[in-house]
């Protein structure tokens, strides 16, 4: 009996030892997996940081090239530069440094939310998800939001309407950025369709109230009355540097429900610049304002921001940057001093 009891005790001790070893092995396996996962996460973060650093370096290089070209060339109806070597500012893609893409958009080719032209912006609102019956109320609310006066337009909104809707009161000043539009009474309900249709690509809060059909986006030209067929023709003509359709429409009268394009074709002082890189989930965007020599600095950069790639309309291809060595000797002599069109 005594030998049997000792044998059973040894078996129990061996069982406990085996279980302890198995638990220890399991713990070590879990610890190794955690260390491996931690190292993988750290490696991924380092890769993303390196990718971001490389992207920012490429963006800075591309911006420097753009600043040089813009501040040493003249503005024309075809863009910045000289005959045969124009830098177009209609948001087309240009090949930047290290595989990056740069887009420059003349703000006069957009509709200005701070200087709204009601009939045009109302048409854009309809194409961006609003009912035609809502357009007047949305426009009244937008104009009321920017005015410090307590007086309210017929379909507008002031402090009482904002308070009843649980919103912050209107600032009584111009919009500081495009997304501030969602603070305007009634506009928030447009956000899903507005963002789905990339409508921020067609509006701005910068620049003046002038409009440049030569650099305008498709939806802004549509707001002026262009048909789908005309828009397709304009897009093809831009690729070859032509503007026959725009020229004809500018000369036409306000007939057939066409609003009539303005005469101006020169780009503004302010450009919206967008930088992107392959495999990056965001783009870098800012407003670049060119200044004259009398203002002290050659340029000014406003509102730098990172925005999701999905919210931007990316170009289907990229044009090569204009080459300085392809400019005529006469035009090269003109680059000795900065030339601005204003």
mmCIF file of C-alpha atoms in Angstrom:
data_model
loop_
_atom_site.group_PDB
_atom_site.id
_atom_site.type_symbol
_atom_site.label_atom_id
_atom_site.label_comp_id
_atom_site.label_asym_id
_atom_site.label_seq_id
_atom_site.Cartn_x
_atom_site.Cartn_y
_atom_site.Cartn_z
ATOM 1 C CA UNK A 1 0.000 0.000 0.000
ATOM 2 C CA UNK A 2 2.795 2.357 0.921
ATOM 3 C CA UNK A 3 4.581 1.764 -2.418
ATOM 4 C CA UNK A 4 1.315 2.335 -4.316
ATOM 5 C CA UNK A 5 0.738 5.656 -2.505
ATOM 6 C CA UNK A 6 4.289 6.850 -3.305
ATOM 7 C CA UNK A 7 3.843 5.865 -6.968
ATOM 8 C CA UNK A 8 0.593 7.828 -7.243
ATOM 9 C CA UNK A 9 2.179 10.889 -5.577
ATOM 10 C CA UNK A 10 5.070 10.832 -8.070
ATOM 11 C CA UNK A 11 2.631 10.569 -10.972
ATOM 12 C CA UNK A 12 0.698 13.584 -9.630
ATOM 13 C CA UNK A 13 3.918 15.564 -9.238
ATOM 14 C CA UNK A 14 4.959 14.639 -12.773
ATOM 15 C CA UNK A 15 1.535 15.745 -14.028
ATOM 16 C CA UNK A 16 1.815 19.082 -12.268
ATOM 17 C CA UNK A 17 5.329 19.581 -13.673
ATOM 18 C CA UNK A 18 4.147 18.806 -17.207
ATOM 19 C CA UNK A 19 1.226 21.226 -16.861
ATOM 20 C CA UNK A 20 3.564 23.913 -15.547
ATOM 21 C CA UNK A 21 5.922 23.403 -18.470
ATOM 22 C CA UNK A 22 3.018 23.567 -20.950
ATOM 23 C CA UNK A 23 1.724 26.771 -19.329
ATOM 24 C CA UNK A 24 5.230 28.229 -19.437
ATOM 25 C CA UNK A 25 5.577 27.333 -23.116
ATOM 26 C CA UNK A 26 2.164 28.840 -23.857
ATOM 27 C CA UNK A 27 3.145 32.013 -22.010
ATOM 28 C CA UNK A 28 6.423 32.274 -23.887
ATOM 29 C CA UNK A 29 4.583 31.713 -27.183
ATOM 30 C CA UNK A 30 2.120 34.521 -26.374
ATOM 31 C CA UNK A 31 4.971 36.789 -25.283
ATOM 32 C CA UNK A 32 6.874 36.071 -28.509
ATOM 33 C CA UNK A 33 3.753 36.768 -30.564
ATOM 34 C CA UNK A 34 3.218 40.074 -28.722
ATOM 35 C CA UNK A 35 6.845 41.106 -29.272
ATOM 36 C CA UNK A 36 6.586 40.130 -32.944
ATOM 37 C CA UNK A 37 3.353 42.090 -33.350
ATOM 38 C CA UNK A 38 4.853 45.065 -31.532
ATOM 39 C CA UNK A 39 7.902 44.982 -33.805
ATOM 40 C CA UNK A 40 5.642 44.739 -36.869
ATOM 41 C CA UNK A 41 3.586 47.726 -35.714
ATOM 42 C CA UNK A 42 6.778 49.678 -35.001
ATOM 43 C CA UNK A 43 8.144 48.791 -38.442
ATOM 44 C CA UNK A 44 4.894 49.880 -40.104
ATOM 45 C CA UNK A 45 4.957 53.180 -38.218
ATOM 46 C CA UNK A 46 8.542 53.784 -39.202
ATOM 47 C CA UNK A 47 7.693 53.010 -42.830
ATOM 48 C CA UNK A 48 4.776 55.453 -42.743
ATOM 49 C CA UNK A 49 6.926 58.148 -41.138
ATOM 50 C CA UNK A 50 9.559 57.640 -43.810
ATOM 51 C CA UNK A 51 6.886 57.724 -46.512
ATOM 52 C CA UNK A 52 5.485 60.942 -45.069
ATOM 53 C CA UNK A 53 8.948 62.527 -44.787
ATOM 54 C CA UNK A 54 9.723 61.597 -48.405
ATOM 55 C CA UNK A 55 6.359 62.984 -49.518
ATOM 56 C CA UNK A 56 6.862 66.282 -47.709
ATOM 57 C CA UNK A 57 10.339 66.613 -49.194
ATOM 58 C CA UNK A 58 8.922 65.987 -52.665
ATOM 59 C CA UNK A 59 6.128 68.493 -52.040
ATOM 60 C CA UNK A 60 8.619 71.157 -50.962
ATOM 61 C CA UNK A 61 10.742 70.554 -54.055
ATOM 62 C CA UNK A 62 7.696 70.754 -56.329
ATOM 63 C CA UNK A 63 6.480 73.891 -54.581
ATOM 64 C CA UNK A 64 9.868 75.566 -55.033
ATOM 65 C CA UNK A 65 9.768 74.828 -58.769
ATOM 66 C CA UNK A 66 6.219 76.173 -59.006
ATOM 67 C CA UNK A 67 7.095 79.338 -57.072
ATOM 68 C CA UNK A 68 10.060 79.975 -59.320
ATOM 69 C CA UNK A 69 8.009 79.521 -62.480
ATOM 70 C CA UNK A 70 5.017 81.554 -61.299
ATOM 71 C CA UNK A 71 7.052 84.462 -59.943
ATOM 72 C CA UNK A 72 9.335 84.751 -62.983
ATOM 73 C CA UNK A 73 6.793 84.397 -65.784
ATOM 74 C CA UNK A 74 3.865 86.402 -67.020
ATOM 75 C CA UNK A 75 0.181 85.544 -66.696
ATOM 76 C CA UNK A 76 -1.767 85.132 -69.923
ATOM 77 C CA UNK A 77 -5.111 83.735 -70.984
ATOM 78 C CA UNK A 78 -3.350 80.403 -71.458
ATOM 79 C CA UNK A 79 -1.694 80.312 -68.041
ATOM 80 C CA UNK A 80 1.697 81.386 -66.716
ATOM 81 C CA UNK A 81 4.637 81.425 -69.090
ATOM 82 C CA UNK A 82 5.437 82.074 -72.726
ATOM 83 C CA UNK A 83 4.294 80.834 -76.094
ATOM 84 C CA UNK A 84 4.523 77.052 -76.182
ATOM 85 C CA UNK A 85 5.577 76.813 -72.531
ATOM 86 C CA UNK A 86 2.555 77.579 -70.382
ATOM 87 C CA UNK A 87 1.902 76.386 -66.869
ATOM 88 C CA UNK A 88 -1.845 75.718 -66.909
ATOM 89 C CA UNK A 89 -3.800 76.503 -63.764
ATOM 90 C CA UNK A 90 -6.979 74.516 -64.446
ATOM 91 C CA UNK A 91 -6.211 71.743 -61.902
ATOM 92 C CA UNK A 92 -4.551 69.443 -64.443
ATOM 93 C CA UNK A 93 -1.817 67.208 -63.049
ATOM 94 C CA UNK A 94 1.861 68.080 -63.379
ATOM 95 C CA UNK A 95 4.722 65.714 -62.700
ATOM 96 C CA UNK A 96 6.394 66.823 -59.483
ATOM 97 C CA UNK A 97 9.525 65.630 -57.703
ATOM 98 C CA UNK A 98 10.003 61.930 -56.850
ATOM 99 C CA UNK A 99 6.789 60.747 -58.497
ATOM 100 C CA UNK A 100 4.560 63.347 -56.835
ATOM 101 C CA UNK A 101 1.735 65.132 -58.641
ATOM 102 C CA UNK A 102 0.975 68.839 -58.393
ATOM 103 C CA UNK A 103 -2.297 70.506 -59.354
ATOM 104 C CA UNK A 104 -2.757 74.272 -59.568
ATOM 105 C CA UNK A 105 -6.269 75.677 -59.721
ATOM 106 C CA UNK A 106 -6.997 79.320 -60.434
ATOM 107 C CA UNK A 107 -9.580 80.381 -57.826
ATOM 108 C CA UNK A 108 -11.357 82.403 -60.500
ATOM 109 C CA UNK A 109 -12.307 79.072 -62.052
ATOM 110 C CA UNK A 110 -14.374 78.290 -58.925
ATOM 111 C CA UNK A 111 -17.507 79.748 -57.357
ATOM 112 C CA UNK A 112 -16.775 81.970 -54.373
ATOM 113 C CA UNK A 113 -18.794 81.191 -51.241
ATOM 114 C CA UNK A 114 -17.878 84.543 -49.690
ATOM 115 C CA UNK A 115 -18.974 86.516 -52.767
ATOM 116 C CA UNK A 116 -21.835 84.323 -53.961
ATOM 117 C CA UNK A 117 -23.580 84.931 -57.253
ATOM 118 C CA UNK A 118 -26.966 83.539 -56.343
ATOM 119 C CA UNK A 119 -28.098 82.193 -59.700
ATOM 120 C CA UNK A 120 -24.800 80.382 -60.292
ATOM 121 C CA UNK A 121 -24.325 78.989 -56.798
ATOM 122 C CA UNK A 122 -27.966 77.884 -56.737
ATOM 123 C CA UNK A 123 -27.362 75.812 -59.871
ATOM 124 C CA UNK A 124 -24.294 74.263 -58.275
ATOM 125 C CA UNK A 125 -26.314 73.457 -55.146
ATOM 126 C CA UNK A 126 -28.833 71.527 -57.227
ATOM 127 C CA UNK A 127 -26.049 69.526 -58.879
ATOM 128 C CA UNK A 128 -24.634 68.844 -55.401
ATOM 129 C CA UNK A 129 -27.781 67.389 -53.866
ATOM 130 C CA UNK A 130 -30.160 70.248 -53.070
ATOM 131 C CA UNK A 131 -33.757 70.441 -54.291
ATOM 132 C CA UNK A 132 -34.534 73.455 -56.446
ATOM 133 C CA UNK A 133 -37.050 74.531 -53.801
ATOM 134 C CA UNK A 134 -34.276 74.588 -51.173
ATOM 135 C CA UNK A 135 -31.785 76.687 -53.101
ATOM 136 C CA UNK A 136 -33.203 80.126 -52.191
ATOM 137 C CA UNK A 137 -33.363 79.278 -48.481
ATOM 138 C CA UNK A 138 -29.789 77.962 -48.504
ATOM 139 C CA UNK A 139 -28.550 81.071 -50.282
ATOM 140 C CA UNK A 140 -30.420 83.351 -47.827
ATOM 141 C CA UNK A 141 -28.919 81.445 -44.909
ATOM 142 C CA UNK A 142 -25.405 81.719 -46.372
ATOM 143 C CA UNK A 143 -25.679 85.480 -46.850
ATOM 144 C CA UNK A 144 -27.213 85.931 -43.385
ATOM 145 C CA UNK A 145 -24.385 83.911 -41.822
ATOM 146 C CA UNK A 146 -21.716 86.276 -43.171
ATOM 147 C CA UNK A 147 -23.458 89.538 -42.328
ATOM 148 C CA UNK A 148 -23.089 91.035 -38.819
ATOM 149 C CA UNK A 149 -26.536 92.644 -39.053
ATOM 150 C CA UNK A 150 -29.378 91.160 -36.971
ATOM 151 C CA UNK A 151 -31.784 91.589 -39.872
ATOM 152 C CA UNK A 152 -32.870 88.329 -41.500
ATOM 153 C CA UNK A 153 -33.681 87.595 -45.103
ATOM 154 C CA UNK A 154 -37.050 86.101 -45.999
ATOM 155 C CA UNK A 155 -35.851 82.488 -45.956
ATOM 156 C CA UNK A 156 -32.645 83.074 -44.023
ATOM 157 C CA UNK A 157 -31.591 82.381 -40.452
ATOM 158 C CA UNK A 158 -30.160 84.355 -37.546
ATOM 159 C CA UNK A 159 -29.531 83.650 -33.856
ATOM 160 C CA UNK A 160 -33.071 82.449 -33.076
ATOM 161 C CA UNK A 161 -33.122 79.807 -35.835
ATOM 162 C CA UNK A 162 -29.625 78.610 -34.931
ATOM 163 C CA UNK A 163 -30.518 78.337 -31.249
ATOM 164 C CA UNK A 164 -33.722 76.411 -32.009
ATOM 165 C CA UNK A 165 -31.713 73.970 -34.143
ATOM 166 C CA UNK A 166 -29.050 73.517 -31.459
ATOM 167 C CA UNK A 167 -26.366 75.197 -33.578
ATOM 168 C CA UNK A 168 -23.736 77.767 -32.749
ATOM 169 C CA UNK A 169 -24.825 81.281 -33.754
ATOM 170 C CA UNK A 170 -23.560 82.660 -37.082
ATOM 171 C CA UNK A 171 -20.190 84.400 -36.913
ATOM 172 C CA UNK A 172 -21.341 87.435 -38.848
ATOM 173 C CA UNK A 173 -18.186 87.312 -40.982
ATOM 174 C CA UNK A 174 -16.871 85.708 -44.163
ATOM 175 C CA UNK A 175 -16.137 81.986 -44.166
ATOM 176 C CA UNK A 176 -12.575 81.172 -43.138
ATOM 177 C CA UNK A 177 -12.495 77.854 -44.999
ATOM 178 C CA UNK A 178 -14.769 75.821 -47.269
ATOM 179 C CA UNK A 179 -15.814 73.231 -44.597
ATOM 180 C CA UNK A 180 -17.181 76.064 -42.444
ATOM 181 C CA UNK A 181 -20.175 75.906 -44.764
ATOM 182 C CA UNK A 182 -21.518 73.056 -42.601
ATOM 183 C CA UNK A 183 -22.052 75.563 -39.782
ATOM 184 C CA UNK A 184 -24.504 77.512 -41.955
ATOM 185 C CA UNK A 185 -28.161 76.840 -41.153
ATOM 186 C CA UNK A 186 -29.659 74.128 -43.393
ATOM 187 C CA UNK A 187 -26.448 73.257 -45.266
ATOM 188 C CA UNK A 188 -25.403 70.269 -43.145
ATOM 189 C CA UNK A 189 -28.045 68.013 -44.699
ATOM 190 C CA UNK A 190 -26.276 68.370 -48.059
ATOM 191 C CA UNK A 191 -22.983 67.007 -46.722
ATOM 192 C CA UNK A 192 -23.274 63.311 -47.745
ATOM 193 C CA UNK A 193 -24.128 63.982 -51.406
ATOM 194 C CA UNK A 194 -21.906 67.092 -51.521
ATOM 195 C CA UNK A 195 -18.855 65.073 -50.453
ATOM 196 C CA UNK A 196 -19.769 62.109 -52.633
ATOM 197 C CA UNK A 197 -19.802 64.409 -55.668
ATOM 198 C CA UNK A 198 -16.591 66.222 -54.629
ATOM 199 C CA UNK A 199 -18.291 69.611 -54.642
ATOM 200 C CA UNK A 200 -15.590 71.261 -52.539
ATOM 201 C CA UNK A 201 -13.479 71.026 -55.710
ATOM 202 C CA UNK A 202 -15.756 73.641 -57.304
ATOM 203 C CA UNK A 203 -15.945 76.315 -54.578
ATOM 204 C CA UNK A 204 -13.535 78.572 -52.727
ATOM 205 C CA UNK A 205 -13.468 81.226 -50.008
ATOM 206 C CA UNK A 206 -10.445 82.972 -51.549
ATOM 207 C CA UNK A 207 -9.922 85.508 -54.295
ATOM 208 C CA UNK A 208 -12.312 88.009 -55.817
ATOM 209 C CA UNK A 209 -15.686 87.751 -57.499
ATOM 210 C CA UNK A 210 -14.306 87.523 -61.052
ATOM 211 C CA UNK A 211 -14.747 84.330 -63.033
ATOM 212 C CA UNK A 212 -12.336 82.750 -65.505
ATOM 213 C CA UNK A 213 -14.024 80.245 -67.843
ATOM 214 C CA UNK A 214 -10.632 79.218 -69.180
ATOM 215 C CA UNK A 215 -9.732 77.578 -65.853
ATOM 216 C CA UNK A 216 -13.221 76.714 -64.596
ATOM 217 C CA UNK A 217 -14.195 73.248 -63.402
ATOM 218 C CA UNK A 218 -16.866 71.248 -65.183
ATOM 219 C CA UNK A 219 -19.566 71.874 -62.552
ATOM 220 C CA UNK A 220 -18.941 75.629 -62.465
ATOM 221 C CA UNK A 221 -19.167 75.804 -66.259
ATOM 222 C CA UNK A 222 -22.360 73.764 -66.000
ATOM 223 C CA UNK A 223 -23.690 76.385 -63.579
ATOM 224 C CA UNK A 224 -23.107 78.955 -66.331
ATOM 225 C CA UNK A 225 -25.263 76.869 -68.655
ATOM 226 C CA UNK A 226 -22.878 74.662 -70.623
ATOM 227 C CA UNK A 227 -24.289 71.342 -71.789
ATOM 228 C CA UNK A 228 -22.613 67.979 -71.290
ATOM 229 C CA UNK A 229 -21.579 67.990 -74.937
ATOM 230 C CA UNK A 230 -20.032 71.442 -74.619
ATOM 231 C CA UNK A 231 -18.216 70.422 -71.430
ATOM 232 C CA UNK A 232 -16.707 67.412 -73.180
ATOM 233 C CA UNK A 233 -15.557 69.632 -76.062
ATOM 234 C CA UNK A 234 -13.999 72.156 -73.682
ATOM 235 C CA UNK A 235 -12.110 69.364 -71.895
ATOM 236 C CA UNK A 236 -10.680 68.076 -75.188
ATOM 237 C CA UNK A 237 -9.718 71.565 -76.338
ATOM 238 C CA UNK A 238 -7.849 72.262 -73.108
ATOM 239 C CA UNK A 239 -5.603 69.275 -73.696
ATOM 240 C CA UNK A 240 -4.418 70.806 -76.965
ATOM 241 C CA UNK A 241 -4.296 74.392 -75.694
ATOM 242 C CA UNK A 242 -7.347 75.496 -77.665
ATOM 243 C CA UNK A 243 -10.345 77.495 -76.425
ATOM 244 C CA UNK A 244 -12.640 77.741 -79.430
ATOM 245 C CA UNK A 245 -15.806 76.765 -77.555
ATOM 246 C CA UNK A 246 -15.162 79.200 -74.703
ATOM 247 C CA UNK A 247 -14.453 81.989 -77.191
ATOM 248 C CA UNK A 248 -17.751 81.376 -79.006
ATOM 249 C CA UNK A 249 -19.755 81.191 -75.775
ATOM 250 C CA UNK A 250 -18.217 84.390 -74.432
ATOM 251 C CA UNK A 251 -19.397 86.184 -77.529
ATOM 252 C CA UNK A 252 -22.915 84.820 -77.308
ATOM 253 C CA UNK A 253 -25.863 86.661 -75.840
ATOM 254 C CA UNK A 254 -27.948 85.525 -72.911
ATOM 255 C CA UNK A 255 -30.250 83.304 -74.877
ATOM 256 C CA UNK A 256 -31.568 79.779 -74.639
ATOM 257 C CA UNK A 257 -31.335 79.957 -70.847
ATOM 258 C CA UNK A 258 -27.588 80.547 -71.102
ATOM 259 C CA UNK A 259 -26.246 82.955 -68.492
ATOM 260 C CA UNK A 260 -23.410 84.306 -70.607
ATOM 261 C CA UNK A 261 -19.734 83.842 -69.737
ATOM 262 C CA UNK A 262 -17.795 86.901 -68.531
ATOM 263 C CA UNK A 263 -15.057 88.352 -70.703
ATOM 264 C CA UNK A 264 -12.121 87.929 -68.316
ATOM 265 C CA UNK A 265 -9.675 85.092 -68.918
ATOM 266 C CA UNK A 266 -6.644 86.022 -66.813
ATOM 267 C CA UNK A 267 -5.911 83.927 -63.718
ATOM 268 C CA UNK A 268 -6.168 85.424 -60.246
ATOM 269 C CA UNK A 269 -3.351 86.202 -57.837
ATOM 270 C CA UNK A 270 -4.457 83.231 -55.744
ATOM 271 C CA UNK A 271 -4.121 79.565 -56.712
ATOM 272 C CA UNK A 272 -5.274 76.443 -54.915
ATOM 273 C CA UNK A 273 -2.362 73.998 -54.888
ATOM 274 C CA UNK A 274 -2.737 70.254 -54.305
ATOM 275 C CA UNK A 275 0.171 67.824 -53.844
ATOM 276 C CA UNK A 276 -0.246 64.051 -53.918
ATOM 277 C CA UNK A 277 2.001 60.980 -53.909
ATOM 278 C CA UNK A 278 1.422 57.375 -55.046
ATOM 279 C CA UNK A 279 0.142 55.085 -52.284
ATOM 280 C CA UNK A 280 -0.612 58.038 -49.982
ATOM 281 C CA UNK A 281 -4.103 58.117 -48.464
ATOM 282 C CA UNK A 282 -4.099 61.909 -48.141
ATOM 283 C CA UNK A 283 -3.086 64.978 -50.142
ATOM 284 C CA UNK A 284 -1.520 68.262 -49.062
ATOM 285 C CA UNK A 285 -3.386 71.416 -50.067
ATOM 286 C CA UNK A 286 -2.996 75.170 -49.545
ATOM 287 C CA UNK A 287 -3.791 78.520 -51.163
ATOM 288 C CA UNK A 288 -0.841 80.273 -52.785
ATOM 289 C CA UNK A 289 -1.191 84.030 -53.163
ATOM 290 C CA UNK A 290 1.223 85.821 -55.475
ATOM 291 C CA UNK A 291 2.217 89.305 -54.401
ATOM 292 C CA UNK A 292 3.809 92.248 -56.164
ATOM 293 C CA UNK A 293 7.260 93.516 -55.246
ATOM 294 C CA UNK A 294 5.682 96.524 -53.557
ATOM 295 C CA UNK A 295 3.978 94.286 -50.999
ATOM 296 C CA UNK A 296 7.267 93.144 -49.495
ATOM 297 C CA UNK A 297 7.089 89.393 -50.098
ATOM 298 C CA UNK A 298 6.749 87.597 -53.438
ATOM 299 C CA UNK A 299 4.116 85.146 -52.216
ATOM 300 C CA UNK A 300 1.996 84.035 -49.275
ATOM 301 C CA UNK A 301 0.773 80.558 -48.325
ATOM 302 C CA UNK A 302 -2.573 80.250 -46.547
ATOM 303 C CA UNK A 303 -4.592 77.482 -44.950
ATOM 304 C CA UNK A 304 -2.201 74.497 -45.337
ATOM 305 C CA UNK A 305 -4.099 71.274 -44.663
ATOM 306 C CA UNK A 306 -4.102 67.529 -45.203
ATOM 307 C CA UNK A 307 -7.307 66.094 -46.642
ATOM 308 C CA UNK A 308 -8.344 62.534 -47.534
ATOM 309 C CA UNK A 309 -7.424 61.390 -51.012
ATOM 310 C CA UNK A 310 -10.991 60.152 -51.534
ATOM 311 C CA UNK A 311 -12.306 63.737 -51.287
ATOM 312 C CA UNK A 312 -10.175 64.983 -54.190
ATOM 313 C CA UNK A 313 -10.670 64.578 -57.932
ATOM 314 C CA UNK A 314 -7.342 63.243 -59.130
ATOM 315 C CA UNK A 315 -6.114 63.856 -62.700
ATOM 316 C CA UNK A 316 -6.098 60.916 -65.079
ATOM 317 C CA UNK A 317 -2.605 61.770 -66.333
ATOM 318 C CA UNK A 318 0.290 64.127 -65.641
ATOM 319 C CA UNK A 319 1.830 66.745 -67.903
ATOM 320 C CA UNK A 320 5.541 67.485 -67.867
ATOM 321 C CA UNK A 321 6.665 70.649 -66.140
ATOM 322 C CA UNK A 322 7.543 73.487 -68.562
ATOM 323 C CA UNK A 323 11.272 73.545 -69.280
ATOM 324 C CA UNK A 324 13.175 76.799 -68.989
ATOM 325 C CA UNK A 325 15.671 75.729 -71.671
ATOM 326 C CA UNK A 326 12.878 75.536 -74.250
ATOM 327 C CA UNK A 327 12.027 79.232 -73.994
ATOM 328 C CA UNK A 328 13.217 81.614 -76.684
ATOM 329 C CA UNK A 329 16.178 83.916 -76.011
ATOM 330 C CA UNK A 330 13.855 86.924 -76.126
ATOM 331 C CA UNK A 331 11.650 85.482 -73.419
ATOM 332 C CA UNK A 332 14.653 84.352 -71.354
ATOM 333 C CA UNK A 333 15.792 87.962 -71.175
ATOM 334 C CA UNK A 334 12.415 88.859 -69.706
ATOM 335 C CA UNK A 335 13.039 86.574 -66.719
ATOM 336 C CA UNK A 336 15.693 88.844 -65.241
ATOM 337 C CA UNK A 337 13.020 90.397 -63.006
ATOM 338 C CA UNK A 338 9.757 88.971 -61.633
ATOM 339 C CA UNK A 339 6.772 89.705 -63.817
ATOM 340 C CA UNK A 340 3.289 89.709 -62.359
ATOM 341 C CA UNK A 341 0.152 90.563 -64.327
ATOM 342 C CA UNK A 342 -1.272 92.932 -61.710
#
